[in-house]
Amino acid sequence: MNLLYKSTRDAEHTVTASEAILKGLAPDGGLFVPVSVPKLDVTMEELKDMSYQETAYAVMKQFLTDFTEEELKHCIACAYDSKFDTEVIAPLVKVGDTYHLELFHGATIAFKDMALSILPHLLTTSAKKNQVTREIVILTATSGDTGKAALAGFADVPGTRIIVFYPKNGVSRVQELQMVTQKGDNTAVVAIHGNFDNAQNGVKALFEDKELERELAEKGFQFSSANSINIGRLVPQVVYYVYAYAKLLQNEEIASGEEINVTVPTGNFGNILAAYYAKQMGVPIAKLICASNENKVLFDFFQTGTYDRNREFVLTSSPSMDILISSNLERLIYTIAGADAEKDQELMDGLRTEGRYEITPEMKAQLSDFAGGFATEEETRAAIRDTYRSTGYVMDTHTAVAAHVCRKYREDSGDGRKHLLASTASPYKFVKSVMTAIDEKYGGMEEFALIEELEKVSGTPVPKAIEEIRSAQILHTRECGADKMKETVKELLGI
Ligand SMILES: *Cc1c(COP(=O)(O)O)cnc(C)c1O
């Protein structure tokens, strides 16, 4: 059966999976969603013995039904290869009483690699399938990790260019160095004077700019997105939840059919939405616990049913979660509104004009699968320190936010189910925050000295991604105002 996609803001039109991937964002500003979330057509017994790549095929073929078996298997093989430093791609590590699903073993040592290693292949395949001849310009706003993972994925991919916007003072030093040293003739990196929400709104505005679209078309270009608004990013993220459950079963950590909980450190709501889709596909997941840092707009939303971005934007030690407008939440809103595009549009208009919206009690009643929590900066540091002291395991700041929220949820709810935690970045990526959380004595040391200390403390070798930036040349120095993104894009494309 052919699964079609609709915009969250348009009840009429449908597109194929490959068209949705090509477009990224729907023309009306909405996000593409599958008309229904497909069920797995293999059993957990079968999944148990599958490799990551085999699991990826079993899951993704259900969503991307207009891809041939050969096309999809080719994309998967190109993505999940030796770029990952472990054959299992996403290892499960038991830390205390929680199973950490380590999603940071790819080229840029954050979980964005899980989807962005495959997106370029899905996109170029989609372009071929739809006879696209124009050059595809990937426009991306990043809170730090997406940018580098997208750059690494698209560098020198024929028929594509990539432009990344990041907030000048909103990313870690390692994140910034990773991006500005990116090689590839088709890559551009721009620091904007503003925060991530400014960057993301700017990119969305460019997508919706019909005049710019015409100009681009004349010059042989068209935009697409590598942000998690692209369904081609969301679908590959469903894979690792299915895989993790099957591995827990294989390792006899859980019984067949046993429900588990999942905690996800959340920013743009992409990763946790993928877990929700995994649940709808048939994975026995009970609660989805959404962990926020001090930018706790989602926590408040789950408490009250009101989404309100009118608040101070806080720069935290988990910068990839410093977000006040969680784009992917719109997909959940649409679902709990009963796939009502009009209602979705009304709420999103509220967000655009007033910065807030309130869901109906009927909608709120459908959020019972979710729980929300948040960690302050001090709680995040304490989670890193305490886990290190009790287990020797060193985790990054984002994962630590989730670890705190997970522990608190268990204490407060008394829910005794086994617990999976999405571990989203290597501690090496946020080495300064991690090391000073372990011991304040590291406060005065510079980045690369700390990297050596972390190697000693954690016993895990320095990843290749870190070695690479140590000596790499800085290739991108462009900056612009948050209101000058359009001019910058035109300049970069020579139009
Ligand atoms: C992007 C990111 C997150 C947040 O994921 P979302 O899908 O945006 O909710 C969490 N941790 C790290 C390290 C990230 O890079």
PDB file of C-alpha atoms and ligand atoms in Angstrom, residues 110-112 143 145 228 237 265-271 320-321 323 396 398 424-425 430, ligand 1:
ATOM      1  CA  ALA A 110      25.753  13.761  18.372  1.00  0.00           C
ATOM      2  CA  PHE A 111      22.463  12.010  17.685  1.00  0.00           C
ATOM      3  CA  LYS A 112      21.775  14.160  14.626  1.00  0.00           C
ATOM      4  CA  SER A 143      21.325  25.053  17.650  1.00  0.00           C
ATOM      5  CA  ASP A 145      24.527  19.756  16.301  1.00  0.00           C
ATOM      6  CA  SER A 228      13.772  17.879  11.740  1.00  0.00           C
ATOM      7  CA  GLN A 237      14.880   8.302  14.013  1.00  0.00           C
ATOM      8  CA  PRO A 265      16.234  15.206  26.136  1.00  0.00           C
ATOM      9  CA  THR A 266      14.130  17.508  24.010  1.00  0.00           C
ATOM     10  CA  GLY A 267      14.501  20.700  22.023  1.00  0.00           C
ATOM     11  CA  ASN A 268      12.701  20.750  18.711  1.00  0.00           C
ATOM     12  CA  PHE A 269      10.571  17.710  19.685  1.00  0.00           C
ATOM     13  CA  GLY A 270      11.878  15.593  16.791  1.00  0.00           C
ATOM     14  CA  ASN A 271      13.546  12.808  18.720  1.00  0.00           C
ATOM     15  CA  SER A 320      21.046  22.020  21.494  1.00  0.00           C
ATOM     16  CA  MET A 321      17.933  22.218  23.643  1.00  0.00           C
ATOM     17  CA  ILE A 323      14.704  26.404  21.989  1.00  0.00           C
ATOM     18  CA  ASP A 396      27.096  14.900  28.250  1.00  0.00           C
ATOM     19  CA  HIS A 398      21.906  17.010  27.272  1.00  0.00           C
ATOM     20  CA  THR A 424      22.235  12.289  22.527  1.00  0.00           C
ATOM     21  CA  ALA A 425      25.825  13.525  22.541  1.00  0.00           C
ATOM     22  CA  PHE A 430      30.544  19.669  25.675  1.00  0.00           C
TER      23      PHE A 430
HETATM   24  C1  LIG B   1      19.195  18.230  18.784  1.00  0.00           C
HETATM   25  C2  LIG B   1      19.594  17.707  20.088  1.00  0.00           C
HETATM   26  C3  LIG B   1      18.650  17.466  21.097  1.00  0.00           C
HETATM   27  C4  LIG B   1      17.191  17.786  20.934  1.00  0.00           C
HETATM   28  O1  LIG B   1      16.552  16.944  19.998  1.00  0.00           O
HETATM   29  P1  LIG B   1      15.172  17.392  19.332  1.00  0.00           P
HETATM   30  O2  LIG B   1      14.882  16.366  18.314  1.00  0.00           O
HETATM   31  O3  LIG B   1      15.437  18.744  18.708  1.00  0.00           O
HETATM   32  O4  LIG B   1      14.165  17.494  20.405  1.00  0.00           O
HETATM   33  C5  LIG B   1      19.098  16.924  22.297  1.00  0.00           C
HETATM   34  N1  LIG B   1      20.407  16.665  22.500  1.00  0.00           N
HETATM   35  C6  LIG B   1      21.334  16.892  21.549  1.00  0.00           C
HETATM   36  C7  LIG B   1      22.754  16.607  21.844  1.00  0.00           C
HETATM   37  C8  LIG B   1      20.969  17.414  20.305  1.00  0.00           C
HETATM   38  O5  LIG B   1      21.895  17.631  19.373  1.00  0.00           O
END
